[in-house]
Amino acid sequence: MSLRYALVGLLAEEAMSGYDLTKRFAVSLAHAWPAQHSQIYPELARLMELGWICQTGSGPRGRKVYAATAEGLTALRDWLTHTDADRTLRHEPILRAFFRWTLDPGEAANQFRADAAAYAATLRELDNLARTLDWESSPPDRSARLALEAGLRLYRVLSEWAAWAADRVDAHAATQPAAGERPDVSASRRRTRQ
Amino acid sequence: MSLRYALVGLLAEEAMSGYDLTKRFAVSLAHAWPAQHSQIYPELARLMELGWICQTGSGPRGRKVYAATAEGLTALRDWLTHTDADRTLRHEPILRAFFRWTLDPGEAANQFRADAAAYAATLRELDNLARTLDWESSPPDRSARLALEAGLRLYRVLSEWAAWAADRVDAHAATQPAAGERPDVSASRRRTRQ
DNA sequence: CTATACATGTAACAAGTTACATGATTAA
DNA sequence: TTAATCATGTAACTTGTTACATGTATAG
């Protein structure tokens, strides 16, 4: 349901088209709730049926401009106040980290450093985005700035974490007798509880 | 595909059943890649067909114990080294933060504080889990500790972020003339680009 | 004229969640 | 004996991704 409310929320701030919304999801919302146009257009149709949004204009190339209705805004507020937030974190790079013991330490460290670099790049991107937002402007902009701050802090720690993990792997490898190329997988595989 | 490789990875470390795997996903992997038993059992069947795992034993109540095969381990390593990681972050509480300008500031601040408390609770949970893992034990445990550290750091910043955001909302509300109960939504809604 | 950006949609598939469904073993 | 835990599975549905498909307006 999150996408549905996100669309209403954006349209409550400012009337715009599906194309505009898609761009919003590709920039400011990219690090909170990414969505493609193929998901957005059908959802807009459903929101029209629900009466949570309405078409307020049109433009060249079949452009349709939508705005949130009072009902839509009520539904959004109801979602925010009367439903539990899903605080799940699902992040593939962390999953990958669990299994890097199957690689030789040099490769594992390289991968952590690649993660660190990628996170740092995203952080710079978000930082530029944050600079375009004013702290003391409109309520929507103030909220956006608070949300953006989460992304800023998250990517900063992810970057630090990955760099730290790379160093740890290197440090441990240095203490090892540099035996085979890879850790002895079969030894741990023999551990079994039937 | 992540689930598939996660299962092979866990079974490369230690032979176990679908039930055991489900518990692993509910504890150590819960904050990296959550998965339910309804997703795990069918995937195990597919992994058997692929030859990436094999059944190595059985137990009471139809218990089936699986282990990763050499092919499975090769596939896992190939995934880790030859495919791009998906570094997407999708987190509902951040999305919600974007739209809290539609609520009165008191309610918005309360919600941020509830977020902070929930994150802090998860952090304590993860901290207990981390204490059960040794830094210098087996390679799999060392990897798990590195991965867990990401969760630790992420939940710490999320908790700090939410508390900070709550304070910010309060601080801003204090400077406001306490006019109506809610921000003037209609004013910003009038902003429109056709 | 020609490439790029604008603009909207659909279809097929993959992944994930919730609910349904069943039964065996064990500990109190 | 009875509740909890162990243990495996399926079905229906929702959500999200990738690819397909089409056409218009604008800037160089």
Coordinates of C-alpha atoms (C1' of nucleotides) in Angstrom, one line a residue:
Chain A
M1 CA 0.0 0.0 0.0
S2 CA 3.0 2.3 0.5
L3 CA 3.1 3.4 -3.1
R4 CA -0.5 4.4 -3.1
Y5 CA 0.0 6.7 -0.1
A6 CA 3.2 8.0 -1.5
L7 CA 1.4 9.1 -4.6
V8 CA -1.3 10.8 -2.7
G9 CA 1.2 12.5 -0.5
L10 CA 3.2 13.9 -3.4
L11 CA 0.0 15.1 -5.1
A12 CA -1.2 16.7 -1.8
E13 CA 1.9 18.9 -2.0
E14 CA 1.7 19.8 -5.6
A15 CA -0.5 18.8 -8.6
M16 CA 1.5 16.9 -11.2
S17 CA 1.5 14.2 -13.9
G18 CA 2.5 10.6 -13.7
Y19 CA 5.7 11.5 -15.6
D20 CA 6.5 14.1 -12.9
L21 CA 5.8 11.6 -10.2
T22 CA 8.1 9.1 -11.8
K23 CA 10.9 11.6 -11.7
R24 CA 10.2 12.3 -8.1
F25 CA 10.5 8.6 -7.3
A26 CA 13.8 8.6 -9.2
V27 CA 15.3 11.4 -7.2
S28 CA 14.1 12.4 -3.8
L29 CA 12.2 9.2 -3.0
A30 CA 14.8 6.9 -4.7
H31 CA 16.4 6.0 -1.4
A32 CA 13.2 5.6 0.6
W33 CA 10.8 4.0 -1.8
P34 CA 11.9 3.5 -5.4
A35 CA 9.2 3.0 -8.0
Q36 CA 9.0 2.7 -11.8
H37 CA 6.5 4.4 -14.2
S38 CA 5.0 1.0 -15.0
Q39 CA 3.9 0.7 -11.4
I40 CA 2.9 4.4 -11.0
Y41 CA 0.5 4.7 -14.0
P42 CA -1.8 1.8 -13.1
E43 CA -1.8 3.0 -9.5
L44 CA -2.9 6.4 -10.5
A45 CA -5.9 4.9 -12.3
R46 CA -6.8 3.0 -9.2
L47 CA -6.5 6.2 -7.1
M48 CA -8.9 7.9 -9.5
E49 CA -11.4 5.1 -9.0
L50 CA -11.0 5.5 -5.2
G51 CA -11.6 9.2 -5.5
W52 CA -8.4 9.9 -3.6
I53 CA -7.0 11.9 -6.5
C54 CA -8.6 13.8 -9.4
Q55 CA -7.4 15.1 -12.7
T56 CA -7.0 18.9 -12.6
G57 CA -5.5 19.5 -16.0
S58 CA -3.9 18.3 -19.1
G59 CA -1.0 19.2 -21.4
P60 CA 0.8 18.3 -24.6
R61 CA 1.5 14.7 -25.5
G62 CA -1.4 13.4 -23.5
R63 CA -0.1 14.8 -20.3
K64 CA -2.5 14.4 -17.4
V65 CA -2.2 16.5 -14.2
Y66 CA -3.5 15.1 -11.0
A67 CA -4.1 16.5 -7.5
A68 CA -5.0 14.8 -4.2
T69 CA -8.7 15.2 -3.1
A70 CA -9.8 15.9 0.5
E71 CA -10.6 12.2 0.7
G72 CA -7.1 11.3 -0.4
L73 CA -5.6 13.5 2.2
T74 CA -7.8 12.0 4.9
A75 CA -6.8 8.5 3.8
L76 CA -3.1 9.5 3.9
R77 CA -3.4 11.0 7.4
D78 CA -5.2 7.9 8.5
W79 CA -2.5 5.7 7.1
L80 CA 0.2 7.7 8.9
T81 CA -1.6 7.7 12.3
H82 CA -3.5 4.5 12.4
T83 CA -1.3 1.8 10.8
D84 CA 1.9 0.4 12.0
A85 CA 5.0 1.3 10.1
D86 CA 6.9 -1.6 8.5
R87 CA 10.4 -1.0 9.9
T88 CA 11.9 -4.0 8.0
L89 CA 15.4 -3.5 6.5
R90 CA 16.2 -5.6 3.5
H91 CA 19.6 -4.9 1.9
E92 CA 21.4 -7.2 -0.4
P93 CA 25.0 -6.1 0.3
I94 CA 24.6 -7.1 3.9
L95 CA 23.3 -10.5 2.8
R96 CA 26.3 -10.8 0.6
A97 CA 28.6 -9.9 3.5
F98 CA 27.3 -13.0 5.4
F99 CA 28.7 -15.3 2.7
R100 CA 32.1 -13.7 1.8
W101 CA 33.9 -16.3 4.0
T102 CA 33.5 -18.5 0.9
L103 CA 35.9 -16.2 -1.1
D104 CA 39.6 -15.7 -0.6
P105 CA 40.2 -12.8 1.7
G106 CA 41.7 -10.5 -1.0
E107 CA 38.6 -10.8 -3.1
A108 CA 36.3 -10.3 -0.1
A109 CA 38.2 -7.1 0.9
N110 CA 37.9 -5.8 -2.6
Q111 CA 34.2 -6.3 -2.6
F112 CA 33.8 -4.5 0.7
R113 CA 35.8 -1.6 -0.8
A114 CA 33.7 -1.6 -3.9
D115 CA 30.6 -1.3 -1.6
A116 CA 32.2 1.5 0.3
A117 CA 32.9 3.4 -3.0
A118 CA 29.4 2.9 -4.2
Y119 CA 27.9 4.1 -1.0
A120 CA 30.2 7.1 -0.9
A121 CA 29.0 8.0 -4.5
T122 CA 25.4 7.8 -3.5
L123 CA 26.1 9.9 -0.4
R124 CA 27.6 12.6 -2.6
E125 CA 24.5 12.5 -4.8
L126 CA 22.2 12.8 -1.8
D127 CA 24.3 15.6 -0.4
N128 CA 23.8 17.6 -3.6
L129 CA 20.1 16.9 -3.4
A130 CA 19.9 18.0 0.2
R131 CA 21.6 21.3 -0.8
T132 CA 18.6 22.1 -3.0
L133 CA 16.2 22.0 -0.1
D134 CA 15.7 24.8 2.4
W135 CA 15.3 24.1 6.1
E136 CA 12.9 26.9 6.6
S137 CA 10.7 26.9 3.6
S138 CA 7.4 25.1 3.2
P139 CA 6.2 22.3 5.5
P140 CA 6.6 19.7 2.7
D141 CA 10.2 20.8 2.1
R142 CA 10.9 20.7 5.8
S143 CA 9.6 17.1 5.9
A144 CA 11.5 16.2 2.8
R145 CA 14.7 17.5 4.5
L146 CA 14.1 15.4 7.6
A147 CA 13.5 12.3 5.4
L148 CA 16.6 13.1 3.3
E149 CA 18.7 13.3 6.4
A150 CA 17.9 9.6 7.1
G151 CA 19.4 8.7 3.7
L152 CA 22.4 10.9 4.3
R153 CA 23.1 9.3 7.6
L154 CA 22.4 5.8 6.4
Y155 CA 24.7 6.0 3.4
R156 CA 27.4 7.6 5.5
V157 CA 27.4 4.6 7.9
L158 CA 27.1 2.1 5.2
S159 CA 30.2 3.6 3.5
E160 CA 32.1 3.6 6.8
W161 CA 30.9 0.1 7.6
A162 CA 32.1 -1.4 4.3
A163 CA 35.5 0.4 4.6
W164 CA 35.9 -0.9 8.1
A165 CA 34.9 -4.5 7.1
A166 CA 37.5 -4.4 4.3
D167 CA 40.2 -3.4 6.7
R168 CA 39.1 -6.1 9.2
V169 CA 39.3 -8.8 6.5
D170 CA 42.8 -7.5 5.4
A171 CA 44.0 -7.4 9.1
H172 CA 42.8 -10.9 9.7
A173 CA 44.3 -12.2 6.5
A174 CA 47.7 -10.7 7.5
T175 CA 47.7 -12.8 10.7
Q176 CA 47.0 -16.0 8.8
P177 CA 49.8 -18.4 7.5
A178 CA 48.6 -17.7 3.9
A179 CA 48.0 -21.5 3.5
G180 CA 45.7 -22.3 0.5
E181 CA 44.0 -19.8 -1.7
R182 CA 40.6 -20.2 -0.1
P183 CA 39.3 -21.1 3.4
D184 CA 38.7 -24.7 4.1
V185 CA 35.0 -24.9 3.3
S186 CA 34.7 -28.7 3.6
A187 CA 35.8 -28.6 7.3
S188 CA 32.9 -26.5 8.3
R189 CA 30.6 -28.3 6.0
R190 CA 31.2 -31.5 8.0
R191 CA 29.6 -29.8 11.0
T192 CA 26.1 -31.2 10.9
R193 CA 23.1 -31.6 13.1
Q194 CA 20.8 -34.3 12.0
Chain B
M1 CA 17.6 -14.7 -6.7
S2 CA 19.1 -13.5 -3.4
L3 CA 17.1 -16.0 -1.4
R4 CA 18.4 -18.9 -3.5
Y5 CA 22.0 -18.0 -2.8
A6 CA 21.3 -17.2 0.9
L7 CA 20.0 -20.8 1.3
V8 CA 23.0 -22.3 -0.4
G9 CA 25.3 -20.1 1.7
L10 CA 23.8 -21.1 5.0
L11 CA 23.9 -24.8 3.9
A12 CA 27.5 -24.5 2.9
E13 CA 28.3 -23.5 6.4
E14 CA 26.3 -26.2 8.1
A15 CA 23.8 -28.9 7.0
M16 CA 20.3 -28.2 8.3
S17 CA 16.6 -28.5 7.6
G18 CA 14.1 -26.0 6.1
Y19 CA 12.8 -25.4 9.7
D20 CA 16.3 -24.6 10.9
L21 CA 16.9 -22.3 7.9
T22 CA 13.6 -20.5 8.7
K23 CA 14.8 -19.8 12.2
R24 CA 18.1 -18.4 10.8
F25 CA 16.2 -16.1 8.6
A26 CA 14.2 -15.0 11.6
V27 CA 17.2 -14.2 13.7
S28 CA 20.6 -13.5 12.2
L29 CA 19.4 -12.7 8.7
A30 CA 16.2 -10.9 9.8
H31 CA 17.8 -7.5 9.3
A32 CA 19.5 -8.2 6.0
W33 CA 17.1 -10.5 4.1
P34 CA 13.9 -11.6 5.9
A35 CA 12.1 -14.7 4.5
Q36 CA 9.2 -16.9 5.6
H37 CA 9.0 -20.7 5.6
S38 CA 6.5 -20.5 2.8
Q39 CA 9.2 -19.1 0.6
I40 CA 12.0 -21.3 1.8
Y41 CA 10.4 -24.7 1.3
P42 CA 9.6 -24.3 -2.4
E43 CA 13.0 -22.8 -3.0
L44 CA 14.7 -25.8 -1.4
A45 CA 12.9 -28.0 -3.8
R46 CA 14.1 -25.9 -6.7
L47 CA 17.7 -26.0 -5.4
M48 CA 17.5 -29.8 -5.2
E49 CA 16.5 -29.9 -8.9
L50 CA 19.3 -27.6 -9.7
G51 CA 21.7 -29.9 -7.8
W52 CA 23.0 -27.0 -5.7
I53 CA 22.0 -28.8 -2.5
C54 CA 21.3 -32.4 -1.6
Q55 CA 19.5 -34.1 1.2
T56 CA 22.0 -35.6 3.7
G57 CA 19.7 -36.9 6.3
S58 CA 16.3 -37.0 7.9
G59 CA 14.7 -36.9 11.3
P60 CA 11.5 -37.1 13.3
R61 CA 8.3 -35.5 11.9
G62 CA 9.5 -35.7 8.4
R63 CA 12.5 -33.5 9.0
K64 CA 14.8 -33.3 6.0
V65 CA 18.4 -32.2 6.4
Y66 CA 20.2 -30.6 3.4
A67 CA 23.7 -29.5 2.6
A68 CA 25.2 -27.5 -0.2
T69 CA 26.9 -29.4 -3.0
A70 CA 30.2 -28.4 -4.7
E71 CA 28.1 -27.0 -7.6
G72 CA 26.0 -25.0 -5.2
L73 CA 29.1 -23.5 -3.6
T74 CA 30.5 -22.7 -7.1
A75 CA 27.2 -21.0 -8.0
L76 CA 27.3 -19.0 -4.8
R77 CA 30.9 -17.8 -5.4
D78 CA 30.0 -16.9 -8.9
W79 CA 27.0 -14.8 -7.7
L80 CA 29.2 -13.0 -5.2
T81 CA 32.0 -12.2 -7.7
H82 CA 30.3 -11.9 -11.1
T83 CA 27.0 -10.2 -10.4
D84 CA 26.4 -6.6 -9.4
A85 CA 25.0 -6.1 -5.9
D86 CA 21.7 -4.4 -5.6
R87 CA 22.4 -1.5 -3.2
T88 CA 18.8 -0.3 -3.1
L89 CA 17.4 1.0 0.1
R90 CA 13.7 0.8 0.6
H91 CA 12.4 1.7 4.1
E92 CA 8.9 2.6 4.8
P93 CA 9.5 4.8 7.9
I94 CA 11.6 7.2 5.7
L95 CA 8.8 7.3 3.2
R96 CA 6.4 8.2 6.0
A97 CA 8.7 10.9 7.2
F98 CA 8.3 12.7 3.8
F99 CA 4.5 13.1 4.4
R100 CA 4.4 14.0 8.1
W101 CA 3.9 17.7 7.1
T102 CA 0.3 16.7 6.7
L103 CA 0.0 16.0 10.4
D104 CA 0.0 18.5 13.3
P105 CA 3.5 18.9 14.6
G106 CA 2.8 17.2 18.0
E107 CA 1.6 14.1 16.3
A108 CA 4.5 14.1 13.8
A109 CA 7.0 14.4 16.7
N110 CA 5.3 11.6 18.5
Q111 CA 5.6 9.4 15.5
F112 CA 9.3 10.1 15.2
R113 CA 9.8 9.3 18.8
A114 CA 7.9 6.0 18.4
D115 CA 10.3 5.2 15.5
A116 CA 13.3 6.0 17.6
A117 CA 12.1 3.7 20.4
A118 CA 11.4 0.9 18.0
Y119 CA 14.8 1.2 16.4
A120 CA 16.5 1.3 19.8
A121 CA 14.7 -1.9 20.8
T122 CA 15.9 -3.6 17.6
L123 CA 19.4 -2.4 18.3
R124 CA 19.4 -3.9 21.7
E125 CA 18.2 -7.2 20.2
L126 CA 20.9 -7.1 17.6
D127 CA 23.4 -6.3 20.3
N128 CA 22.5 -9.4 22.2
L129 CA 22.8 -11.4 19.0
A130 CA 26.3 -9.9 18.3
R131 CA 27.4 -10.9 21.8
T132 CA 26.8 -14.6 20.9
L133 CA 29.3 -14.4 18.0
D134 CA 33.0 -14.6 18.4
W135 CA 35.3 -12.4 16.4
E136 CA 38.0 -15.0 16.1
S137 CA 36.2 -18.2 15.6
S138 CA 35.3 -19.8 12.2
P139 CA 35.3 -17.9 8.9
P140 CA 31.5 -18.1 8.7
D141 CA 31.2 -16.6 12.1
R142 CA 33.6 -13.8 11.3
S143 CA 31.6 -13.0 8.2
A144 CA 28.4 -13.1 10.2
R145 CA 29.9 -10.7 12.7
L146 CA 30.9 -8.2 9.9
A147 CA 27.4 -8.4 8.4
L148 CA 25.8 -8.0 11.9
E149 CA 27.9 -4.9 12.4
A150 CA 26.1 -3.3 9.5
G151 CA 22.8 -3.9 11.3
L152 CA 24.1 -2.5 14.5
R153 CA 25.4 0.6 12.9
L154 CA 22.2 1.1 10.8
Y155 CA 19.8 0.8 13.6
R156 CA 21.9 3.0 15.8
V157 CA 21.8 5.8 13.2
L158 CA 18.1 5.3 12.5
S159 CA 17.4 5.6 16.2
E160 CA 19.5 8.8 16.4
W161 CA 17.9 10.2 13.2
A162 CA 14.3 9.7 14.4
A163 CA 15.1 11.2 17.8
W164 CA 16.8 14.2 16.1
A165 CA 13.8 14.6 13.7
A166 CA 11.4 14.6 16.6
D167 CA 13.4 17.4 18.3
R168 CA 13.6 19.4 15.1
V169 CA 9.8 19.2 14.6
D170 CA 9.3 20.3 18.2
A171 CA 11.8 23.1 17.9
H172 CA 10.1 24.4 14.8
A173 CA 6.6 24.2 16.3
A174 CA 7.8 26.3 19.2
T175 CA 8.8 29.1 16.9
Q176 CA 5.4 29.1 15.2
P177 CA 2.5 31.3 16.2
A178 CA 0.4 28.2 17.0
A179 CA -2.3 29.3 14.5
G180 CA -4.5 26.4 13.4
E181 CA -4.2 22.8 14.5
R182 CA -2.7 21.7 11.2
P183 CA -0.5 23.2 8.5
D184 CA -2.3 24.9 5.7
V185 CA -2.4 22.2 3.1
S186 CA -4.6 24.0 0.6
A187 CA -2.1 26.7 0.2
S188 CA 0.6 24.4 -1.1
R189 CA -1.9 22.4 -3.0
R190 CA -2.7 25.5 -5.0
R191 CA 0.9 25.4 -6.3
T192 CA 0.5 23.7 -9.7
R193 CA 2.3 23.2 -12.9
Q194 CA 0.1 22.2 -15.8
Chain C
dC1 C1' 15.7 16.0 -40.3
dT2 C1' 16.9 13.7 -36.4
dA3 C1' 17.9 12.8 -31.8
dT4 C1' 16.3 13.6 -27.2
dA5 C1' 13.1 14.2 -23.9
dC6 C1' 8.3 14.0 -22.9
dA7 C1' 4.4 11.1 -22.0
dT8 C1' 1.4 7.1 -21.2
dG9 C1' 0.3 2.8 -21.1
dT10 C1' 0.3 -2.9 -21.0
dA11 C1' 2.1 -7.7 -20.4
dA12 C1' 4.8 -11.3 -18.6
dC13 C1' 7.2 -12.6 -15.0
dA14 C1' 9.5 -12.8 -10.4
dA15 C1' 9.4 -12.2 -5.6
dG16 C1' 7.2 -11.9 -1.3
dT17 C1' 3.2 -12.2 2.1
dT18 C1' -0.7 -14.1 4.4
dA19 C1' -3.6 -17.6 5.1
dC20 C1' -4.7 -22.3 4.8
dA21 C1' -3.7 -27.1 5.9
dT22 C1' -1.8 -31.0 8.1
dG23 C1' 0.4 -33.9 11.2
dA24 C1' 4.2 -35.7 14.7
dT25 C1' 6.8 -35.4 19.0
dT26 C1' 7.7 -33.8 23.4
dA27 C1' 7.3 -31.8 28.0
dA28 C1' 4.3 -30.5 31.8
Chain D
dT1 C1' -4.2 -35.3 28.1
dT2 C1' -3.1 -31.2 26.4
dA3 C1' -0.5 -27.4 24.9
dA4 C1' 3.7 -26.0 22.7
dT5 C1' 7.0 -26.8 19.5
dC6 C1' 8.6 -29.1 15.6
dA7 C1' 8.1 -29.8 10.8
dT8 C1' 6.6 -29.5 6.0
dG9 C1' 4.0 -28.1 2.5
dT10 C1' 0.3 -25.4 -0.8
dA11 C1' -2.7 -21.6 -2.6
dA12 C1' -4.2 -17.0 -3.3
dC13 C1' -2.9 -12.7 -3.5
dT14 C1' 0.0 -8.5 -3.6
dT15 C1' 3.9 -6.1 -5.0
dG16 C1' 7.6 -5.0 -7.9
dT17 C1' 10.6 -5.5 -12.2
dT18 C1' 11.7 -5.9 -17.0
dA19 C1' 10.4 -5.6 -21.4
dC20 C1' 7.2 -4.4 -24.9
dA21 C1' 4.6 -0.8 -27.3
dT22 C1' 3.3 3.6 -29.0
dG23 C1' 3.3 8.3 -30.2
dT24 C1' 4.3 13.7 -29.6
dA25 C1' 6.9 17.9 -29.1
dT26 C1' 11.1 20.3 -29.1
dA27 C1' 15.9 21.7 -29.7
dG28 C1' 19.9 21.6 -32.5

